[in-house]
PDB file of C-alpha atoms in Angstrom:
ATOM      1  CA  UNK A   1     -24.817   6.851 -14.705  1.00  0.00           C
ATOM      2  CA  UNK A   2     -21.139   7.902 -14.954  1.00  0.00           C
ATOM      3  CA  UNK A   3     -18.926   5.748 -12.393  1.00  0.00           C
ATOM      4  CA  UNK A   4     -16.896   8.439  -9.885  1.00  0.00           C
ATOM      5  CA  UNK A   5     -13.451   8.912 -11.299  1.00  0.00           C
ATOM      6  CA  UNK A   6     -10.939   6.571  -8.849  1.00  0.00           C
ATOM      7  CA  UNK A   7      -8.380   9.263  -7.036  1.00  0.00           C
ATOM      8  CA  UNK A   8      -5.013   7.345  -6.563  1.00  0.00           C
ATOM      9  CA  UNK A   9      -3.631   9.402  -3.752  1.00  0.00           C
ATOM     10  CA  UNK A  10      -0.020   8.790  -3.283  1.00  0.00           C
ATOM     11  CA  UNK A  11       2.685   9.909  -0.350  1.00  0.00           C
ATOM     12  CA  UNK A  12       5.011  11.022  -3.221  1.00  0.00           C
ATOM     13  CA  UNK A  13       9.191  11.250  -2.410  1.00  0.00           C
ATOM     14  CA  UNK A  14      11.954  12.638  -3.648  1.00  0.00           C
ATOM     15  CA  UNK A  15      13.243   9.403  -4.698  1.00  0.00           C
ATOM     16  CA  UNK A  16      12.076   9.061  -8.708  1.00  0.00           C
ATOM     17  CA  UNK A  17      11.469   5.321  -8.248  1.00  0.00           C
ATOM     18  CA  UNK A  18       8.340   5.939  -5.789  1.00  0.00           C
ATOM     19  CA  UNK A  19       6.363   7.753  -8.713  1.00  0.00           C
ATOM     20  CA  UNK A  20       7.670   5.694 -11.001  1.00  0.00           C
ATOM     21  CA  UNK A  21       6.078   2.237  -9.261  1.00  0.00           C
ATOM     22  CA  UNK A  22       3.143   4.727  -8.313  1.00  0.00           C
ATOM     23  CA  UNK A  23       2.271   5.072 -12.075  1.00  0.00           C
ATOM     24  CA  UNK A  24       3.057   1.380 -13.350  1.00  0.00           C
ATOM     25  CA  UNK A  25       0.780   0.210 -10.744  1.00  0.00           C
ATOM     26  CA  UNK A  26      -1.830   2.732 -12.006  1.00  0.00           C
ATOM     27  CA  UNK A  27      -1.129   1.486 -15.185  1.00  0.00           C
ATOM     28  CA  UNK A  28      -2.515  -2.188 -14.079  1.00  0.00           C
ATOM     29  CA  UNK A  29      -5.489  -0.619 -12.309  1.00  0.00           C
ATOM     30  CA  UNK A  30      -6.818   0.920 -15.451  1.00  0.00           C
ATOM     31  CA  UNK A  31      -5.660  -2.336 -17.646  1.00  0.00           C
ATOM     32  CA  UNK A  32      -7.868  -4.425 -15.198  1.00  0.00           C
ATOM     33  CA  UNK A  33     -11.231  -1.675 -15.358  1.00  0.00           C
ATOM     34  CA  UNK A  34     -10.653  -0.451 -18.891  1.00  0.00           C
ATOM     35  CA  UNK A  35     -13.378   2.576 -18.677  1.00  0.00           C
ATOM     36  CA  UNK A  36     -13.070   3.090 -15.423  1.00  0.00           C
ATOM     37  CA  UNK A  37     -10.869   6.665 -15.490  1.00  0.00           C
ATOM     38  CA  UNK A  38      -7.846   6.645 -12.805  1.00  0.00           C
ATOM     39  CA  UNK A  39      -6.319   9.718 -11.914  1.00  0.00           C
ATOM     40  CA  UNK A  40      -2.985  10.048  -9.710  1.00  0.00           C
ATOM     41  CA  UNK A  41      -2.349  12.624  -7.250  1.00  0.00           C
ATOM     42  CA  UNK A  42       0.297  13.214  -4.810  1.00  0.00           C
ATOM     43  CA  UNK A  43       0.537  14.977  -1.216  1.00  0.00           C
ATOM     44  CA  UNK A  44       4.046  16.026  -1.440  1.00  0.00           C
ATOM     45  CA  UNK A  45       7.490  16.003  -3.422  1.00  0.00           C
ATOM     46  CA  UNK A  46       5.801  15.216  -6.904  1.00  0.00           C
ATOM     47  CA  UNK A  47       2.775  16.404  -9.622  1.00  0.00           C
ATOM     48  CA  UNK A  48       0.399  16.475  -9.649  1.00  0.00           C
ATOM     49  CA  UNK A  49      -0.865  17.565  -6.147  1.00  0.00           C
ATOM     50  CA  UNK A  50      -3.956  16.225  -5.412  1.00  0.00           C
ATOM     51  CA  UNK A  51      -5.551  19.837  -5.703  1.00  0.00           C
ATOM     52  CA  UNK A  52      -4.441  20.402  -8.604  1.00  0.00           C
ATOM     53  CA  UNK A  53      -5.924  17.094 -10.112  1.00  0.00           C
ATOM     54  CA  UNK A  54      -9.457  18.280  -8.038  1.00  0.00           C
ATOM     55  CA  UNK A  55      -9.439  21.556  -9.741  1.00  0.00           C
ATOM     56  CA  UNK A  56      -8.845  19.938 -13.330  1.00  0.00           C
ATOM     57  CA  UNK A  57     -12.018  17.338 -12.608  1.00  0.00           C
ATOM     58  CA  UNK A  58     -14.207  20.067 -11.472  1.00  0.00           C
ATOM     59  CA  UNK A  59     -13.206  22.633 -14.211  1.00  0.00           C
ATOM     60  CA  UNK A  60     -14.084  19.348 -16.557  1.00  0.00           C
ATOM     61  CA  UNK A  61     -17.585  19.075 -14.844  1.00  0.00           C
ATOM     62  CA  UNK A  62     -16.999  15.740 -13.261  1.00  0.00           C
ATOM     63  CA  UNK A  63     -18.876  15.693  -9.876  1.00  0.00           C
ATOM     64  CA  UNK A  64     -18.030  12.139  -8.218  1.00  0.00           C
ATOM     65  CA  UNK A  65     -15.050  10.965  -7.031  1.00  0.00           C
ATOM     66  CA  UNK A  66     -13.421   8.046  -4.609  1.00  0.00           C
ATOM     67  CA  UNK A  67     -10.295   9.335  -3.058  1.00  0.00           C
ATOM     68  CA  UNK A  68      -8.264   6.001  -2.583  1.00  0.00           C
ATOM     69  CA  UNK A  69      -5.172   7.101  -0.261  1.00  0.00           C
ATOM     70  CA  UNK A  70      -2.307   4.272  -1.394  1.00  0.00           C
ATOM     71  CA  UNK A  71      -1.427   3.374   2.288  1.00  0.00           C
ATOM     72  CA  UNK A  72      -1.250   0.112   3.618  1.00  0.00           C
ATOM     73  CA  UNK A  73      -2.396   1.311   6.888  1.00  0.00           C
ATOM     74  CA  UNK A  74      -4.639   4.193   8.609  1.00  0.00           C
ATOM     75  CA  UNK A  75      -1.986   5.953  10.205  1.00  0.00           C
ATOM     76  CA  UNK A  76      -1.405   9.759  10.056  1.00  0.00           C
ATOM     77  CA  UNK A  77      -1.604  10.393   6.141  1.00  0.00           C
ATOM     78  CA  UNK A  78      -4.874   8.555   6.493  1.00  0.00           C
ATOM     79  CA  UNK A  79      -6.643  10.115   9.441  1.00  0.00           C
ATOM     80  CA  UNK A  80      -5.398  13.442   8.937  1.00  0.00           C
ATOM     81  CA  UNK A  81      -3.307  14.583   5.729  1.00  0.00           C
ATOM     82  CA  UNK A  82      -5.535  13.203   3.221  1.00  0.00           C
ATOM     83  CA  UNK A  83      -9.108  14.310   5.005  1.00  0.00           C
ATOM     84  CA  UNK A  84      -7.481  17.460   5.211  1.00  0.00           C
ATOM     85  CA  UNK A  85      -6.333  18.121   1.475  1.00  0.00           C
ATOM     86  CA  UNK A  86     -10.173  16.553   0.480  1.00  0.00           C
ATOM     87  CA  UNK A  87     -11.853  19.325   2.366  1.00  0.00           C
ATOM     88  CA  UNK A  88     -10.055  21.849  -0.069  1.00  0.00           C
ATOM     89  CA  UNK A  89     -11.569  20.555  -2.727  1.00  0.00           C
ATOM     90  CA  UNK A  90     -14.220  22.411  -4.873  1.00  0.00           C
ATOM     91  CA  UNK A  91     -17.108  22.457  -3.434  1.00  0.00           C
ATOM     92  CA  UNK A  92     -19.124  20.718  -6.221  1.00  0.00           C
ATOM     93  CA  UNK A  93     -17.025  18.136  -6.087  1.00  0.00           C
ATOM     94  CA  UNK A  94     -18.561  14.860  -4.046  1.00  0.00           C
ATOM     95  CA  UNK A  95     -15.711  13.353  -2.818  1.00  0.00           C
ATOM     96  CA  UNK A  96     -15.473   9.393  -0.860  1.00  0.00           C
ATOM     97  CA  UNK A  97     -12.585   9.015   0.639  1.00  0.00           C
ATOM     98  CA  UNK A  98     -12.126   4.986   0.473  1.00  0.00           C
ATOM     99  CA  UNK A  99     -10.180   2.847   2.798  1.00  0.00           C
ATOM    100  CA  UNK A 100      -6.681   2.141   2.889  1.00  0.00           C
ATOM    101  CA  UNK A 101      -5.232  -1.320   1.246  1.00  0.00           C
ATOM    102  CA  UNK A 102      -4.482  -2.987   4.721  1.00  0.00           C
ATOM    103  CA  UNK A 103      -4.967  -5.705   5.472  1.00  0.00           C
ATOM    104  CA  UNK A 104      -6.138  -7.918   3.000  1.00  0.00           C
ATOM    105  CA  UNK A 105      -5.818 -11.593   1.820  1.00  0.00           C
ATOM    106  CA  UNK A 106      -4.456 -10.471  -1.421  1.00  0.00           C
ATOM    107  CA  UNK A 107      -1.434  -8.346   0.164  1.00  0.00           C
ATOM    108  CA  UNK A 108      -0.684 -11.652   1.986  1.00  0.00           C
ATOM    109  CA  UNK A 109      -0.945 -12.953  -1.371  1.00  0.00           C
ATOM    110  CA  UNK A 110       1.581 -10.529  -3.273  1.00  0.00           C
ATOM    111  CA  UNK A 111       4.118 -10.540  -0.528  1.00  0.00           C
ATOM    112  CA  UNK A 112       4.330 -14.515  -1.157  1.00  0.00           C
ATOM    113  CA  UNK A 113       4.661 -13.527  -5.000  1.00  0.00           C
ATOM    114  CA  UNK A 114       7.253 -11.565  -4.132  1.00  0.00           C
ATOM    115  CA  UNK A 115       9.144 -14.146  -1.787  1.00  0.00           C
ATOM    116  CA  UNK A 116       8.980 -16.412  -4.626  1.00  0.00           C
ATOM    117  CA  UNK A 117      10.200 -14.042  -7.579  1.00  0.00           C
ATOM    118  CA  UNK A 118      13.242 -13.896  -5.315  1.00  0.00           C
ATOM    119  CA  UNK A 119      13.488 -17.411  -5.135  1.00  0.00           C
ATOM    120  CA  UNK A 120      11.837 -18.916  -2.380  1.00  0.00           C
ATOM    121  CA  UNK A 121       9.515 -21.913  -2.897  1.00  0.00           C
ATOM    122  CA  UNK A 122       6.010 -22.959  -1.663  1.00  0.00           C
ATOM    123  CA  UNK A 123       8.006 -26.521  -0.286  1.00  0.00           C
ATOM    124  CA  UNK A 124      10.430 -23.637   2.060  1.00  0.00           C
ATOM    125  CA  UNK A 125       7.763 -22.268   4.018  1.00  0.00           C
ATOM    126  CA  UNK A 126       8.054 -24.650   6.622  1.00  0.00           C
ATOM    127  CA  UNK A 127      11.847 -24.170   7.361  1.00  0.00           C
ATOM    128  CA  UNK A 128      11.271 -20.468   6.360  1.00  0.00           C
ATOM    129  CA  UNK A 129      11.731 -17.299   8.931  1.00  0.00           C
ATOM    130  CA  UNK A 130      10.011 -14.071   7.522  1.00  0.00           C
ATOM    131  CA  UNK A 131      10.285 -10.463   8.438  1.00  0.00           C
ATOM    132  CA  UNK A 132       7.670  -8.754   7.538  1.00  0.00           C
ATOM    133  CA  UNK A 133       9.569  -5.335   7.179  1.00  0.00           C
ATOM    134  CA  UNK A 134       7.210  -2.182   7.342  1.00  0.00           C
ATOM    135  CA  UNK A 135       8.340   1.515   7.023  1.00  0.00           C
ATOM    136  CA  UNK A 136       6.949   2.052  10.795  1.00  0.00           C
ATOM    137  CA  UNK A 137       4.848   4.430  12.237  1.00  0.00           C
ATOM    138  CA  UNK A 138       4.114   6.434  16.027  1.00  0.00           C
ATOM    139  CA  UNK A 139       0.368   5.578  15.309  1.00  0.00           C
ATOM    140  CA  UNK A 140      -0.323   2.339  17.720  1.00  0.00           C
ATOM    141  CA  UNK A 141      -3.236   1.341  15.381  1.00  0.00           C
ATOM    142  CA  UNK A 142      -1.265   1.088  12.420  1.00  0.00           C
ATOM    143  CA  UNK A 143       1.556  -0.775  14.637  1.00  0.00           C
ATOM    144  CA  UNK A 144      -1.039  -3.480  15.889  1.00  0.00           C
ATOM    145  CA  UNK A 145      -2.327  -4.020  12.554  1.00  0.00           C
ATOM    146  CA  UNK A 146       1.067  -4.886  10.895  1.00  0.00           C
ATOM    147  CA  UNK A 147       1.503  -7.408  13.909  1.00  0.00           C
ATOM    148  CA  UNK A 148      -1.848  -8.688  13.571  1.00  0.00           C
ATOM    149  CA  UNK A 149      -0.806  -9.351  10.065  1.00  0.00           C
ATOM    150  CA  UNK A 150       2.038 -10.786  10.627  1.00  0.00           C
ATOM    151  CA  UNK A 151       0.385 -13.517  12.930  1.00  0.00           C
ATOM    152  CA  UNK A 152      -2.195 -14.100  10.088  1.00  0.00           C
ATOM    153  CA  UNK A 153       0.633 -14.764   7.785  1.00  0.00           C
ATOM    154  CA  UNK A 154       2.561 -16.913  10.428  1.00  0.00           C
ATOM    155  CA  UNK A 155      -0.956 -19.604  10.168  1.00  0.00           C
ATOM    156  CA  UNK A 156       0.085 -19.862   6.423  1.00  0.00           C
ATOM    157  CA  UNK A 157       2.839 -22.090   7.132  1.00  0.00           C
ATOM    158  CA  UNK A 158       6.012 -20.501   7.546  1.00  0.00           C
ATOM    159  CA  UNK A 159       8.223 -21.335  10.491  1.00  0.00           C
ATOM    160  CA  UNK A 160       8.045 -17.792  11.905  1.00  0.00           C
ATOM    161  CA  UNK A 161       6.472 -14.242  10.976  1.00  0.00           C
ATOM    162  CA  UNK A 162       8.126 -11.501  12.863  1.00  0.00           C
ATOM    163  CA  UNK A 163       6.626  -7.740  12.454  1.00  0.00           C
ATOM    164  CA  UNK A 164       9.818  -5.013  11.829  1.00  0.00           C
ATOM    165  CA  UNK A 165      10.206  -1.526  11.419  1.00  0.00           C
ATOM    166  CA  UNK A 166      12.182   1.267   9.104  1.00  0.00           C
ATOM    167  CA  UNK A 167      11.428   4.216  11.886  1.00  0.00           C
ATOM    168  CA  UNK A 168       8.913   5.717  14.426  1.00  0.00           C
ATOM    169  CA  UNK A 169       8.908   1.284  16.052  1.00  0.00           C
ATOM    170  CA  UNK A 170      10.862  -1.539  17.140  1.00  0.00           C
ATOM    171  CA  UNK A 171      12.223  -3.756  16.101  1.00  0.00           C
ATOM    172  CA  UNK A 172      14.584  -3.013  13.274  1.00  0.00           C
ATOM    173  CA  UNK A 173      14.770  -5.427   9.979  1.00  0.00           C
ATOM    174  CA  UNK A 174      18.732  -6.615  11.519  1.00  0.00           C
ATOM    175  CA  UNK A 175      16.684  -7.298  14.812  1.00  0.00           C
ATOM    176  CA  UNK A 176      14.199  -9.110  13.526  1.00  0.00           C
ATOM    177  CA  UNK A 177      16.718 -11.150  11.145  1.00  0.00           C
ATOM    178  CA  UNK A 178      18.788 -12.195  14.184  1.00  0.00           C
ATOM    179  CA  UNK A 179      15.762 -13.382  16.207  1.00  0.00           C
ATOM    180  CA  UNK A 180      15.274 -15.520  13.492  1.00  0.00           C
ATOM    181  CA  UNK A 181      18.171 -16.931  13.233  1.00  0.00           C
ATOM    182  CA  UNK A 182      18.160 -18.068  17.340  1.00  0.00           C
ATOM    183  CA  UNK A 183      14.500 -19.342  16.578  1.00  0.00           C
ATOM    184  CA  UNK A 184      16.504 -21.810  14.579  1.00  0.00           C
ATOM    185  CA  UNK A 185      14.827 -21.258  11.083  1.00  0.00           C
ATOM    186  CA  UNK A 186      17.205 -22.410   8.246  1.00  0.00           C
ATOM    187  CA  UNK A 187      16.732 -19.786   6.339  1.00  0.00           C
ATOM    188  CA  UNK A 188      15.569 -15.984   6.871  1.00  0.00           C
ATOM    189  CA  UNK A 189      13.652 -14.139   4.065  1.00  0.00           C
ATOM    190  CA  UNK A 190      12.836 -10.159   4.579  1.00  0.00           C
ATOM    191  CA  UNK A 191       9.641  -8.735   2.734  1.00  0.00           C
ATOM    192  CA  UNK A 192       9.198  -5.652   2.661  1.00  0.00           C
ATOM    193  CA  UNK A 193       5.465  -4.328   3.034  1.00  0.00           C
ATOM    194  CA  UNK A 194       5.954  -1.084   1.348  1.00  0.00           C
ATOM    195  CA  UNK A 195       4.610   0.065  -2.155  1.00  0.00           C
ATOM    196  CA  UNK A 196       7.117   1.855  -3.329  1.00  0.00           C
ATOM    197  CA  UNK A 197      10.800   2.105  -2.997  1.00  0.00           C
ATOM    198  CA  UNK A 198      12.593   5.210  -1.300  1.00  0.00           C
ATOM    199  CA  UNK A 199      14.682   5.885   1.658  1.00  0.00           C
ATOM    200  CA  UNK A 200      12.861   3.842   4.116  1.00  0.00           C
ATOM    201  CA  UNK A 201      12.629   0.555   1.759  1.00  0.00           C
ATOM    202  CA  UNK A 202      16.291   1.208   1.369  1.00  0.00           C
ATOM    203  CA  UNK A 203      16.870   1.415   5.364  1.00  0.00           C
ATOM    204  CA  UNK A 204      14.903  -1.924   5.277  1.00  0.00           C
ATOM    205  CA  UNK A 205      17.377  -3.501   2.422  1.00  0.00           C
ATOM    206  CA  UNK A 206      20.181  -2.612   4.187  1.00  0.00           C
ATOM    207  CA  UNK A 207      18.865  -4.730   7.404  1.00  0.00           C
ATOM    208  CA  UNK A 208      18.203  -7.364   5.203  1.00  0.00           C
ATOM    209  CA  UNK A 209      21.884  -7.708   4.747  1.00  0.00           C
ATOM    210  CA  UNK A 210      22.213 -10.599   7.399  1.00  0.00           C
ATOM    211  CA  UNK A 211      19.087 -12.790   5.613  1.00  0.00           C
ATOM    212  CA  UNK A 212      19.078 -15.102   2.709  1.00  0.00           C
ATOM    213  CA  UNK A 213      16.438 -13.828   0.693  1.00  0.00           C
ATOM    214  CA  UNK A 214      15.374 -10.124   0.244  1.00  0.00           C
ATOM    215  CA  UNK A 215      11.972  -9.909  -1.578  1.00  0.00           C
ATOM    216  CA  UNK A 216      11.314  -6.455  -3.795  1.00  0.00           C
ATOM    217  CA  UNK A 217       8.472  -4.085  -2.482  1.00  0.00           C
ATOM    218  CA  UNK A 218       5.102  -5.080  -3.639  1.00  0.00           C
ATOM    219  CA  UNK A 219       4.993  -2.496  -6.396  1.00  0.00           C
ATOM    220  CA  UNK A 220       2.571  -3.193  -9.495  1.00  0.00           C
ATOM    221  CA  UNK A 221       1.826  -6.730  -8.606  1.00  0.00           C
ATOM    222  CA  UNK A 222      -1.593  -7.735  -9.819  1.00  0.00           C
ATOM    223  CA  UNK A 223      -2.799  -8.310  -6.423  1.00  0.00           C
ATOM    224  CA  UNK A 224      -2.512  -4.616  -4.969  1.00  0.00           C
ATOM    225  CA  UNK A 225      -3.953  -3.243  -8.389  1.00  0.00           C
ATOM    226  CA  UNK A 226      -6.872  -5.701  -7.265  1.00  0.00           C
ATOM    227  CA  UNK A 227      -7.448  -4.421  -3.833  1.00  0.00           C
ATOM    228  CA  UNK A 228      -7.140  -1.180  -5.093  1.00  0.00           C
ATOM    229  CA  UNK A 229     -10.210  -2.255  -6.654  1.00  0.00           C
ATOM    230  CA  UNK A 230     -11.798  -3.724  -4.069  1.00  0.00           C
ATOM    231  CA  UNK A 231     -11.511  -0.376  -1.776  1.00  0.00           C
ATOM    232  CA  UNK A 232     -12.905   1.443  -4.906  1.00  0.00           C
ATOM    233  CA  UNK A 233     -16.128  -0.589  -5.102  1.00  0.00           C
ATOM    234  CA  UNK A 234     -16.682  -0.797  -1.445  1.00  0.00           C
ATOM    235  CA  UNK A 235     -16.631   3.298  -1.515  1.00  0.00           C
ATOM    236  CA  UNK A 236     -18.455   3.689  -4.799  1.00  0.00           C
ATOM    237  CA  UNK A 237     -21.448   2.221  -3.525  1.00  0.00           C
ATOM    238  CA  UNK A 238     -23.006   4.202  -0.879  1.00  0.00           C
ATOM    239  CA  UNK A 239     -22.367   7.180  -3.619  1.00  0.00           C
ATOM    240  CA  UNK A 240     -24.280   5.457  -5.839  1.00  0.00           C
ATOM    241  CA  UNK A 241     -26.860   4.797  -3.455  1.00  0.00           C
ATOM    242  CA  UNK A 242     -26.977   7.896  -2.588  1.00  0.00           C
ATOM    243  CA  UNK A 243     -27.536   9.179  -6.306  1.00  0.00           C
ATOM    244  CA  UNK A 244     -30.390   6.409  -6.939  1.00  0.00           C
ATOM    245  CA  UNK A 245     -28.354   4.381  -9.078  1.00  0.00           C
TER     246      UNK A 245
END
């Protein structure tokens, strides 16, 4: 039995560097499943759309596939957008849309990769402030999970975790930099939980100007390609199931 072909389903932007990361994080996604065939699709700004990449599977004959939206949380893109474009789809396509990335153990994990790359230490946690700087959102769900988040990440051992926000929520990055700093940390680090740079990563760099260490967005790093993954097998299964595989 043929596995269902993974759907990558991207925001897509303007900015060239957001397919760009998009792609090279594909890229790792394939290189850890070789055989497994990963397709990209985007809702906006770049190509291919996602209905164009439905049409070319069905016009190939392929029949299964897990729609994998690349969001770290289920806000609006997730409930609606994405649900939205799938029900365009051919209609002999059998489409799962999996869950989005967030949260996970392993994001935890590649935002301390990050932190470190930009030259933090495991032995600074302690004496370590860290924004944990989102794009934002008007959907309260996805607000409560990136503060729920940042309280699991607080138990790892850093001084502070404070949630911030590029638009739609309070606080800002400079907020949350400057609350920091009157917590008394000795130093502030900013990572930014965000895929894929573009205007709102930017917006969170530039509140990062007031910290001591600004971590890149998590990008390619092995653990996203891994939850990616994850959220793949979790939806592949019930369409299996349902095949009597």
């Amino acid at each position: 039995m043929r596995r269902p072909v993974l759907l990558v389903v991207a925001h897509g932007s303007r900015d060239p560097r957001h397919a760009a990361t998009v792609h090279e994080l594909v890229r790792r996604v394939r290189a850890l499943r070789p055989g497994l065939r990963v397709e990209t699709g985007f809702l906006d700004f770049n190509v291919p759309s996602v209905n164009d990449v439905l049409e070319s599977l069905d016009a190939e004959g392929v029949r299964d596939v897990v729609a994998l939206p690349l969001l770290l949380t289920r806000a609006f893109h997730a409930k609606a957008d994405i649900p939205a474009v799938l029900a365009e789809a051919p209609p002999r396509l059998r489409i799962r849309q999996a869950e989005v990335l967030g949260p996970s153990p392993l994001l935890l994990a590649a935002l301390e990769r990050r932190l470190y790359e930009a030259g933090l230490t495991p032995a600074d946690k302690s004496s370590t402030g860290v924004v944990l700087a989102s794009a934002g959102s008007s959907d309260p769900e996805a607000i409560a999970v990136i503060a729920d988040v940042a309280r699991e990440w607080r138990h790892t051992g850093w001084c502070a975790v404070r949630p911030a926000f590029a638009s739609a929520s309070l606080p800002r990055t400079e907020q949350a930099v400057r609350e920091l700093r009157e917590l008394g940390c000795a130093r502030v680090a900013v990572a930014p939980y965000v895929l894929a740079p573009g205007r709102l990563p930017d917006r969170i760099a530039r509140g990062a100007a007031g910290a001591d260490v600004l971590a890149d967005v998590l990008g390619p790093a092995p653990e996203v390609a891994q939850v990616l993954l994850e959220r793949y097998d979790a939806a592949r299964t019930p369409v299996l199931t349902a095949l009597g595989a």
